[in-house]
Coordinates of C-alpha atoms in Angstrom, one line a residue:
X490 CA -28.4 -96.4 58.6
X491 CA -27.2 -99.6 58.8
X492 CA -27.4 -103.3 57.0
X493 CA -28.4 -106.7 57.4
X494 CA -27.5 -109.6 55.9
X495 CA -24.9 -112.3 55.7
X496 CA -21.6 -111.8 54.2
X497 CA -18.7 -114.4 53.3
X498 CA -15.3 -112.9 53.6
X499 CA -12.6 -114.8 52.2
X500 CA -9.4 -114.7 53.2
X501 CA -7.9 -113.5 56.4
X502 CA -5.1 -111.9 55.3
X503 CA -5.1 -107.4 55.6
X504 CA -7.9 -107.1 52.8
X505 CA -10.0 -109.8 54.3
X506 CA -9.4 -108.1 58.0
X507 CA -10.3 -104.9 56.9
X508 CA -13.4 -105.9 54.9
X509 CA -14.7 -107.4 57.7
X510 CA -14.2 -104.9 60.2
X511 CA -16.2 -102.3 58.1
X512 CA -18.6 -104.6 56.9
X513 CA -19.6 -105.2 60.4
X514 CA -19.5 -101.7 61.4
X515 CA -22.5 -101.3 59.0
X516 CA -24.2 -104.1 60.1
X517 CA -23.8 -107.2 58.4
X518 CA -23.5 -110.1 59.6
X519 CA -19.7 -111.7 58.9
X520 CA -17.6 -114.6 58.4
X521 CA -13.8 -114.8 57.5
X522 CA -13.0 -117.9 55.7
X523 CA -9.4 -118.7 55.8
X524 CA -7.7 -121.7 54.8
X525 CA -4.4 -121.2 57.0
X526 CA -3.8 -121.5 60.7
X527 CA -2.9 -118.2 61.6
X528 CA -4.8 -114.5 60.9
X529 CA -2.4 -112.2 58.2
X530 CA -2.1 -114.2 54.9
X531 CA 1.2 -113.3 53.4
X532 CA 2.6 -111.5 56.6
X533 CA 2.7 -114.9 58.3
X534 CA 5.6 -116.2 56.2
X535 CA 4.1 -119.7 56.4
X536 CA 6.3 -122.1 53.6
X537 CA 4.2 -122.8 50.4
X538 CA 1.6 -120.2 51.4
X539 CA 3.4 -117.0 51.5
X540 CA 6.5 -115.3 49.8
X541 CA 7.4 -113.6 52.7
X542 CA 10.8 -114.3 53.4
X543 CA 12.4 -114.0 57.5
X544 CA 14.5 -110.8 56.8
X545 CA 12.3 -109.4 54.9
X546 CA 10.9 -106.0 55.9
X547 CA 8.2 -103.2 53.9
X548 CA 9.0 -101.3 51.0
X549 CA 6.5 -98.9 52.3
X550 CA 6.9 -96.6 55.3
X551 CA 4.9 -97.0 58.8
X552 CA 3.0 -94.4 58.5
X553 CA 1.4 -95.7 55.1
X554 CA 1.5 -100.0 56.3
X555 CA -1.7 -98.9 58.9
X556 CA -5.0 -98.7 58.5
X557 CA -7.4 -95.4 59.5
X558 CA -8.3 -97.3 63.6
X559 CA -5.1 -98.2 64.6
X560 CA -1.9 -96.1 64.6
X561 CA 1.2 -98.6 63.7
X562 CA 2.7 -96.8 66.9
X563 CA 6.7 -95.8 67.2
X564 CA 8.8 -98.7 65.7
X565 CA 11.0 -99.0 62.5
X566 CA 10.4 -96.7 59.7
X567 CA 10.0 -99.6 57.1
X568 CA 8.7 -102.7 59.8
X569 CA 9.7 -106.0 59.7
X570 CA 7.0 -108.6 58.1
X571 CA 7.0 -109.7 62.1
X572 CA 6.0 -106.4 62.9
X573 CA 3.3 -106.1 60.2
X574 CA 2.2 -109.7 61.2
X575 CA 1.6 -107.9 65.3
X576 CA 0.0 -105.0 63.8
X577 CA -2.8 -107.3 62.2
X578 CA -3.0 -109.3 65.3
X579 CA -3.9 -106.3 67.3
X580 CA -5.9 -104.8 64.8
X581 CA -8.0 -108.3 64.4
X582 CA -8.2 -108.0 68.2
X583 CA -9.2 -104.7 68.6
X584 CA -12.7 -105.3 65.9
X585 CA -13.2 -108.7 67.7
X586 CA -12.4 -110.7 64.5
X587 CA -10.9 -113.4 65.4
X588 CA -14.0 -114.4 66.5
X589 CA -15.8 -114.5 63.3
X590 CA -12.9 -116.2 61.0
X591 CA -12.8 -119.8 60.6
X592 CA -9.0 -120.8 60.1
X593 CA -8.2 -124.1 58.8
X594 CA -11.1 -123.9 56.0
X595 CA -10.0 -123.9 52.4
X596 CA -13.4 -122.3 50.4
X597 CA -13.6 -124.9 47.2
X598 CA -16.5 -123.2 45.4
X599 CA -18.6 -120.3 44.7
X600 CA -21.5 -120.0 43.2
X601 CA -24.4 -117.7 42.8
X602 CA -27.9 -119.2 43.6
X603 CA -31.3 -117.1 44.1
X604 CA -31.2 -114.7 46.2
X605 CA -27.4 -115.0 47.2
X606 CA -24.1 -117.4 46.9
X607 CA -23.6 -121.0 47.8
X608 CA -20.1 -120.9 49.5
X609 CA -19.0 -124.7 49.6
X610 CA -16.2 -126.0 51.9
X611 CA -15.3 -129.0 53.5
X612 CA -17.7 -128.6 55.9
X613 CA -20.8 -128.1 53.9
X614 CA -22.2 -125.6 51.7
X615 CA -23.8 -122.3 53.1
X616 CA -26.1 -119.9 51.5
X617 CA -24.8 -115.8 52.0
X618 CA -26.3 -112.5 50.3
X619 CA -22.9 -111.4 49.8
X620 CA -19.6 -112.6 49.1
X621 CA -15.9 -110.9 49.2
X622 CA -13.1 -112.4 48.1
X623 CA -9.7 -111.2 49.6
X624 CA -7.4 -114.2 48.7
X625 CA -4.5 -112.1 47.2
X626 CA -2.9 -112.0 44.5
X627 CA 0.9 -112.7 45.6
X628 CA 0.1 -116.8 45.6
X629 CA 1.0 -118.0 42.5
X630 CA 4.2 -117.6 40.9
X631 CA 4.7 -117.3 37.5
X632 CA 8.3 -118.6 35.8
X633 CA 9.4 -117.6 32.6
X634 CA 9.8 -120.2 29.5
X635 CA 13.2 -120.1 29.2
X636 CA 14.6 -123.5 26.8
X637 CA 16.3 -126.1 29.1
X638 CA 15.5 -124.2 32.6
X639 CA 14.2 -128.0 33.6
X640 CA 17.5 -129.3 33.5
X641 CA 19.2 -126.9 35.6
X642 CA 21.7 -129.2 37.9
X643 CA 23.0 -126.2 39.8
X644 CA 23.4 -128.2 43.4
X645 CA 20.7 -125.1 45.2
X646 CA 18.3 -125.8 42.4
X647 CA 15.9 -122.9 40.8
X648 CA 13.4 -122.0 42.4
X649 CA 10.7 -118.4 43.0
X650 CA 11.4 -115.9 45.0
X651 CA 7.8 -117.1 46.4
X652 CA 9.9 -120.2 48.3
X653 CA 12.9 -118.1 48.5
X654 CA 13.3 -118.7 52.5
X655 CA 16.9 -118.7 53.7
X656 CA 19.7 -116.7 52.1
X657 CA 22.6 -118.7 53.9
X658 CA 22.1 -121.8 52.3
X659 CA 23.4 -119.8 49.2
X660 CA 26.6 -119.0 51.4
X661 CA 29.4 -119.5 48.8
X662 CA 27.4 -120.4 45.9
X663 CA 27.2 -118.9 42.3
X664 CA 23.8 -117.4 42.4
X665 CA 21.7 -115.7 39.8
X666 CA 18.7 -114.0 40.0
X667 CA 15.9 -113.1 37.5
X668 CA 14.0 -110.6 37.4
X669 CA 13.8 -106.2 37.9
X670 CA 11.3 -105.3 41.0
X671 CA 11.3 -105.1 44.4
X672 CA 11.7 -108.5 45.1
X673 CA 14.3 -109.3 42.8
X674 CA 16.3 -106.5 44.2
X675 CA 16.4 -107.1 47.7
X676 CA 16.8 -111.0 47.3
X677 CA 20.4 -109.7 45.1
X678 CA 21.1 -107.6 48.1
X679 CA 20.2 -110.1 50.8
X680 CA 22.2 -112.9 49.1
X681 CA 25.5 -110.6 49.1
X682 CA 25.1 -109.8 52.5
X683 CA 24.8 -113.7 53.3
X684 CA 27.9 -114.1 51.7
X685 CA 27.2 -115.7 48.1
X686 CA 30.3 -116.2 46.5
X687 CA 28.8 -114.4 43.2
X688 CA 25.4 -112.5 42.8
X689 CA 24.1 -111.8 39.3
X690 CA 20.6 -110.3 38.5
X691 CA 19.1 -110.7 35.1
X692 CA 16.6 -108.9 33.5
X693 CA 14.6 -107.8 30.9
X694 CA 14.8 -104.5 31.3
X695 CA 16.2 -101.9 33.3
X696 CA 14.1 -99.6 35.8
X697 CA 14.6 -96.5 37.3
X698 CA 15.5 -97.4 41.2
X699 CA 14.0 -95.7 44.1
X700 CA 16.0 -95.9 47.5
X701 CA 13.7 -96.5 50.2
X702 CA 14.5 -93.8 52.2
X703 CA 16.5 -90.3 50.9
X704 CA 16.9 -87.2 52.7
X705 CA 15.5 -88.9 56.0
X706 CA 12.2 -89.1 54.0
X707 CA 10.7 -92.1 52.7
X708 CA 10.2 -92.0 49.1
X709 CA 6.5 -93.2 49.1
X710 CA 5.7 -89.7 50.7
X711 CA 7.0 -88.2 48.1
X712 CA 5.6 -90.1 45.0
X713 CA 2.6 -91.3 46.0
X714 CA 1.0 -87.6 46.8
X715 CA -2.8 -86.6 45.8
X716 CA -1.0 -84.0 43.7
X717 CA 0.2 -87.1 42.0
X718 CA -3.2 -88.6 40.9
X719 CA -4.7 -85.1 40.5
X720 CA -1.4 -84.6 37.8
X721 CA -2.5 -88.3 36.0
X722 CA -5.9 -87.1 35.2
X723 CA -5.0 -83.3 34.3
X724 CA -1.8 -83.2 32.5
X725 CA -0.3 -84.4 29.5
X726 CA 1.6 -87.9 30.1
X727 CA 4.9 -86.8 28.9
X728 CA 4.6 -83.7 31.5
X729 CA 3.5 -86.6 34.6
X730 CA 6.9 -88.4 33.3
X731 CA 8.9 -85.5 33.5
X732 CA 8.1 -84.5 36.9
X733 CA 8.0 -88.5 38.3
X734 CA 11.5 -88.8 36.9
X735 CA 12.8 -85.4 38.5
X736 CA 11.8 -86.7 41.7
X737 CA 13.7 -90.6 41.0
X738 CA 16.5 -88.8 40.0
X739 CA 16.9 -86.5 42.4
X740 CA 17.0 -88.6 45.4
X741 CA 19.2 -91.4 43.7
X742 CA 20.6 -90.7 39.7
X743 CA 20.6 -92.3 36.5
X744 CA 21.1 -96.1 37.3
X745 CA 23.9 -96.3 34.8
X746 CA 25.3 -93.7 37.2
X747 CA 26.6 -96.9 39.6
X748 CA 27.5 -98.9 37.0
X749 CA 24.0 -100.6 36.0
X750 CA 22.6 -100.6 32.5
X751 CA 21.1 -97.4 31.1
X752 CA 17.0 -97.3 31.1
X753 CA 14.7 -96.2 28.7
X754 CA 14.7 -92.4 28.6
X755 CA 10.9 -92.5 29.5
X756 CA 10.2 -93.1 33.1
X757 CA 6.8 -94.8 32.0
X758 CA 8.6 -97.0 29.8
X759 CA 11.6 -98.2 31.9
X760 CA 9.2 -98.3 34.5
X761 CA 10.5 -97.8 38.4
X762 CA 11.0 -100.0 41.0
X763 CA 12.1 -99.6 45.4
X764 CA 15.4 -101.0 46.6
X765 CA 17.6 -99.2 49.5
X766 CA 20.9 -101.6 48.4
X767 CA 20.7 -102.6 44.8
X768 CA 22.6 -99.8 43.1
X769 CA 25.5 -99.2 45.7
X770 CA 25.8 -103.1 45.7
X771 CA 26.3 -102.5 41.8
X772 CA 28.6 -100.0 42.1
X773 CA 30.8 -102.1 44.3
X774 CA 31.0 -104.3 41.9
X775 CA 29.6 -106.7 44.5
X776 CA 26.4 -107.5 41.9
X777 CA 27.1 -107.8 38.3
X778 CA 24.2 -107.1 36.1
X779 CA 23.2 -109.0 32.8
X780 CA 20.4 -109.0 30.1
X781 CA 17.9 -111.5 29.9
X782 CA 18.5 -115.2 30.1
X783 CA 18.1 -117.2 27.4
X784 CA 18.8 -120.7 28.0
X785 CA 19.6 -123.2 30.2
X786 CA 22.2 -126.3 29.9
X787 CA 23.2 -127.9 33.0
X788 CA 24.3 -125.4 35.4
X789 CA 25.4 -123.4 32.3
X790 CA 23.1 -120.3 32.1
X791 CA 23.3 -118.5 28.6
X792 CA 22.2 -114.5 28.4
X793 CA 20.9 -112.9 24.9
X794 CA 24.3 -110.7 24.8
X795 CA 26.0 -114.5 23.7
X796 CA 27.5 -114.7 27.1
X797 CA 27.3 -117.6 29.6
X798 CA 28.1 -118.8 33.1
X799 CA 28.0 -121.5 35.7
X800 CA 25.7 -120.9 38.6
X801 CA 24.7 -123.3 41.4
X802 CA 21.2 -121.6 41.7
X803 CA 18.6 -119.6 39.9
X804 CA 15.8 -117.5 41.8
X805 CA 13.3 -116.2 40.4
X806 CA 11.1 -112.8 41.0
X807 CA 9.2 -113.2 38.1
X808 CA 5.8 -112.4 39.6
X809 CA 2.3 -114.0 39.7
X810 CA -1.2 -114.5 38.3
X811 CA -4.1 -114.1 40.1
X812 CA -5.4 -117.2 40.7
X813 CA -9.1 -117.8 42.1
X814 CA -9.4 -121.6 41.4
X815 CA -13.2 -121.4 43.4
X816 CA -14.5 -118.9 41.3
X817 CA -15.7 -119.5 37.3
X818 CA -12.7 -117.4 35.4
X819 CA -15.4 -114.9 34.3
X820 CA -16.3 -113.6 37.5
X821 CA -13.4 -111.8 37.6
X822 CA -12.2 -110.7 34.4
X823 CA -14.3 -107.6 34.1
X824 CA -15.0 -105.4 37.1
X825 CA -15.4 -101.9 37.8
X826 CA -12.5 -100.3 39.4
X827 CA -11.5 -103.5 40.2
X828 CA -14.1 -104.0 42.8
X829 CA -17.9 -104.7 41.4
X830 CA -18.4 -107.4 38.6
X831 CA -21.2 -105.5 36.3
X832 CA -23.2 -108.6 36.1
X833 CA -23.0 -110.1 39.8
X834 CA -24.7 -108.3 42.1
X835 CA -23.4 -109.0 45.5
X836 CA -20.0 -109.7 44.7
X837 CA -16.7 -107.8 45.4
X838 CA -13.3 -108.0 45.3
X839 CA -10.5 -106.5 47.8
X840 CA -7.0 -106.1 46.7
X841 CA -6.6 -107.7 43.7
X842 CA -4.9 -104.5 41.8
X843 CA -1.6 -104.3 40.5
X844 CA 0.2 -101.6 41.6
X845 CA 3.1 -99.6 42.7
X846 CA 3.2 -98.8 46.4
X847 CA 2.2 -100.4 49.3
X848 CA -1.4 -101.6 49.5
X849 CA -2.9 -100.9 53.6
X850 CA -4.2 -97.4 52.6
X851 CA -6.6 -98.4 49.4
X852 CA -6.9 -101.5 50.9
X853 CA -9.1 -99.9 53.4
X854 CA -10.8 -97.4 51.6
X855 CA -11.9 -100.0 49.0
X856 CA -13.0 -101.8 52.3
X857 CA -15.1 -99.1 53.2
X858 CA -16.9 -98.1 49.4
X859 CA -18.0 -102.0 49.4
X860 CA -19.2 -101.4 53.2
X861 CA -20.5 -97.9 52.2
X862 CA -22.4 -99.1 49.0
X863 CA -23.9 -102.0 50.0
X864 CA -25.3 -100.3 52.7
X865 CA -26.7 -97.6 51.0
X866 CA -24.1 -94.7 52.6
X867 CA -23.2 -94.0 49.0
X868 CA -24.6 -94.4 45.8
X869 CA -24.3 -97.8 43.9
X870 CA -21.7 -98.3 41.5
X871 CA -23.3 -98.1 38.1
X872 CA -21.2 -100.7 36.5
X873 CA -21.4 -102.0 32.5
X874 CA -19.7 -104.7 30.8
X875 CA -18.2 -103.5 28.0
X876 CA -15.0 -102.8 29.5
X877 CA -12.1 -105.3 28.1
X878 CA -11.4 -108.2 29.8
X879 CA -8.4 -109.5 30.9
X880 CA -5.7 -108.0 33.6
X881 CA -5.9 -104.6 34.4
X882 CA -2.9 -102.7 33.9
X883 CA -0.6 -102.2 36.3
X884 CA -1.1 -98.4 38.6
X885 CA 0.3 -96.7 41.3
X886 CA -0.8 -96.4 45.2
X887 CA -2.1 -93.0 44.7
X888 CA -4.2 -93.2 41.6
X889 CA -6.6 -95.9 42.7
X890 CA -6.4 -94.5 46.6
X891 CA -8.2 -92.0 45.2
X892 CA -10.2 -93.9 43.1
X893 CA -11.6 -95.9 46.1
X894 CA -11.7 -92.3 48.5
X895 CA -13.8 -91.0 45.5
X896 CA -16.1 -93.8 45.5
X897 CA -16.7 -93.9 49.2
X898 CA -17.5 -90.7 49.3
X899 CA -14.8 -89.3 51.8
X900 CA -12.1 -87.7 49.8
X901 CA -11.3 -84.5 51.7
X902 CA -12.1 -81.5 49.6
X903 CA -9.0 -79.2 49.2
X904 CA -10.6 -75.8 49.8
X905 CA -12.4 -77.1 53.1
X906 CA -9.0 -77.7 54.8
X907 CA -7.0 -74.4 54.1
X908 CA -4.5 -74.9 56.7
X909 CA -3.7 -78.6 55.6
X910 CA -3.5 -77.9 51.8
X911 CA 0.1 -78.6 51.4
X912 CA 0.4 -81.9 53.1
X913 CA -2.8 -83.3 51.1
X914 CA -1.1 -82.2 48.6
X915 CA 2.5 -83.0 48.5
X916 CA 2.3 -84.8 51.6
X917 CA 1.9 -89.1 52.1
X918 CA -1.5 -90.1 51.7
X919 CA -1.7 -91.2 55.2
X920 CA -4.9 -93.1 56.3
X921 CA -5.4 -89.7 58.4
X922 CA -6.4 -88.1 55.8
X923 CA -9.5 -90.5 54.9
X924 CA -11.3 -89.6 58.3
X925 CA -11.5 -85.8 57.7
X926 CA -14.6 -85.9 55.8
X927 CA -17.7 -88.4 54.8
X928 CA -19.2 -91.4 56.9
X929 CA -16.9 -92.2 59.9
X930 CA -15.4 -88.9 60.0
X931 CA -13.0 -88.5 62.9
X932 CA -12.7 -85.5 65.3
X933 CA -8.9 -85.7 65.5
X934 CA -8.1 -86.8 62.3
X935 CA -7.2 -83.2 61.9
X936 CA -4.0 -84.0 64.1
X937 CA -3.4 -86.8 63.1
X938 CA -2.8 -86.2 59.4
X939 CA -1.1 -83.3 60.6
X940 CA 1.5 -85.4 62.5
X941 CA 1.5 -87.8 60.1
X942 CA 2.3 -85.5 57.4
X943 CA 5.1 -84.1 59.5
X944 CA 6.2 -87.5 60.3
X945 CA 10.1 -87.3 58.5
X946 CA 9.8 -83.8 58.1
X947 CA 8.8 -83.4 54.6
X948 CA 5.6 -81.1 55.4
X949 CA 6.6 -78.8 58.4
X950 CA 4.7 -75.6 56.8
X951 CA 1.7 -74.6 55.1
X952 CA 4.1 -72.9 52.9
X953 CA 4.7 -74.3 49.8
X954 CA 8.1 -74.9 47.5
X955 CA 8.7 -72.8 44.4
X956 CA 8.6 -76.3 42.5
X957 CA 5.1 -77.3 44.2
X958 CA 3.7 -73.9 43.4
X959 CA 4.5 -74.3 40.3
X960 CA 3.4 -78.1 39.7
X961 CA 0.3 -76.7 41.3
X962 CA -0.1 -74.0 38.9
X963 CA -0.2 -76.7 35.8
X964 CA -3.3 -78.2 37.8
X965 CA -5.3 -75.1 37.1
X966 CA -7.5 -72.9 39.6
X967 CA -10.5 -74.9 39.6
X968 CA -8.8 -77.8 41.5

């Protein structure tokens, strides 16, 4: 069965791209607004409309930065942004999408009419049954109030990590950075390799720190497991904590272990957070860690601990706010699995989520459940509206991978795949693993998850540990 009917994508970025592709493949018709120049929305690293800095590489491993079509092919294990920027390219190429996207058009409004949306741009207003929007939500920055930051005279300035572009203009400067995830991190480990003269990170709070890589396997095929979400909706929370924080702590110790502040005892609390360099850089002494700032004299920087210092520049990985300045603000305060509006019928949202983990493998599979639905593969969401508005709260890759799998009706089934039960298990929720079952099923998905699973050797066997045995026990029989 397939679809007819004109859709406006917006956004070109790996959401967009996606969306298209498997809206197409059910038969819609398909346009990709984007306002840039160039396909890939934050993996082009163009100034003011990405915060994708030049060195900057994944915090998620190849094998999870692909989608289910195209294999990301032998390269690094975590790729360069330039790689990831060539991996969209030839997956726009290979689904004929260039073709279909109009670059250089900014979308200024939305709005429903009868019978569909008016999508207003520059160049006119057109009518579409369907709209997704795919803009992001890495675009606006958000800075803290701190008293006096707007007087900072620190001769580098204060700026986001969003605009944070070129680590050796901070060669030999006093440099202070605010703020405890990923990006925060790496920017504190990039500016000591650039040779700051003095690197300090402030923050809030302290979190558990993953390395990126430990034991020749990258973490995110450890944590982000279906065992994982299948554990968040069976057990008790305090027993999910316990076993997230045996894995953190076995492949990299107690952060106050290096020399950082102690965290909250609670994983869930403290919260976690990726960085290959953070904590040996700590433990060198080569970044000096301090609680939140406070104020804000000069280039005088004042912490809550009563302490103070001289910096010649403040940057900040504060995060964003999803910002949707085309759309009426209650279009997307309340949706259903952060996809369907209950009230808007023919409107859908890709990719903006909060969550831990990289984004390319429920990017996709959310992709597909809007294709899937609105073609009639699936059943249609049955969406209220008395959930809460507001921002949902933040979630991990696995949880809402599974969500979206669910939804589109191809999550494997365990017991149909006897001799891949460990590696969907305990194994990375490679985008192999999507094609074994459902619509667009794949005949050699079978070997691919299979080498995929295999891919750093953390799945070799069928055979399973005495620890996952026993974290599978806790699940129950009837899993």
């Amino acid at each position: 069965m397939t679809a007819t009917g004109r859709v406006a994508v917006i956004g070109a970025g790996p959401g967009g791209l996606v969306a298209a592709r498997w809206l197409r493949s059910q038969g819609f018709t398909t346009t990709i607004f984007e306002q840039g120049d160039e396909i890939g929305g934050q993996w082009t690293g163009r100034p003011g409309r990405s915060g994708v800095w030049p060195a900057m590489h994944t915090n998620t491993s190849r094998v999870l930065t692909a989608f289910g079509d195209l294999d990301p092919g032998p390269g690094a294990t975590f790729p360069s942004n330039h790689e990831v920027l060539g991996y969209l390219h030839r997956y726009a190429d290979q689904f004929d999408l260039p073709a279909i996207t109009r670059l250089g058009t900014r979308v200024r409004r939305v709005r429903r009419t009868d019978g569909g949306w008016l999508v207003a741009t520059d160049s006119g207003v057109e009518t579409f049954e369907r709209v997704v929007v795919a803009t992001g939500r890495f675009q606006t920055p958000v800075l803290p109030a701190v008293a006096g930051l707007d007087t900072f005279t620190g001769s580098v300035g204060a700026h986001s990590s969003y605009d944070f572009r070129d680590p050796a203009r901070y060669r030999g400067k006093r440099v202070l950075v605010a703020g405890g995830a990923i990006s925060a991190l790496e920017i504190t480990a990039e500016l000591v390799f650039a040779g700051a003269d003095r690197v300090v990170l402030t923050q809030r709070r302290q979190r558990y720190v993953l390395p990126k890589l430990a034991g020749g396997v990258p973490t995110d095929h450890r944590v982000f497991t279906r065992y994982g979400a299948l554990a968040a909706e069976r057990l008790p929370a305090d027993e999910i904590d316990r076993q997230l924080k045996e894995i953190v702590l076995e492949a990299a110790g107690e952060p106050q272990q290096y020399g950082a502040p102690a965290p909250h005892p609670s994983l869930s609390v403290a919260g976690v957070t990726l960085s290959q360099h953070y904590l040996p850089l700590v433990a060198e002494g080569r970044i000096v860690v301090r609680p939140w700032l406070t104020a804000v004299a000069g280039d005088r920087v004042t912490f809550a601990d009563g302490r103070s210092e001289q910096f010649d520049g403040i940057v900040f990985g504060t995060g964003f706010r999803v910002a949707m300045p085309f759309l009426d603000e209650t279009m997307h305060r309340v949706l259903d699995r952060h996809t369907f509006h209950p009230e808007l019928p023919g409107l859908a949202f890709v990719g903006m989520w909060d969550q831990s983990g990289g984004y390319f493998v429920p990017l996709e599979l959310q992709a597909r459940w809007i294709a899937y639905a609105w073609a009639g593969l699936v059943e249609p969401p049955v969406v209220t509206p008395e959930r809460p508005p507001g921002e949902p709260q933040k979630t991990r890759m696995n949880l809402v991978a599974v969500t979206f799998a669910r939804a589109a009706g191809v999550e494997p089934t365990l017991s149909h795949w006897p001799g891949l039960h460990r590696a969907l298990l305990f194994g990375p929720l490679a985008p192999s693993c999507f094609r074994l079952e459902g619509p667009d099923a794949a005949p050699d998905a079978t070997q691919r998850f299979a080498r995929d699973a295999a891919a750093f050797g953390a799945i070799t066997s069928n055979t399973m540990t005495e620890r996952e045995t026993a974290y599978w026990r806790l699940l129950g029989s009837d899993t």
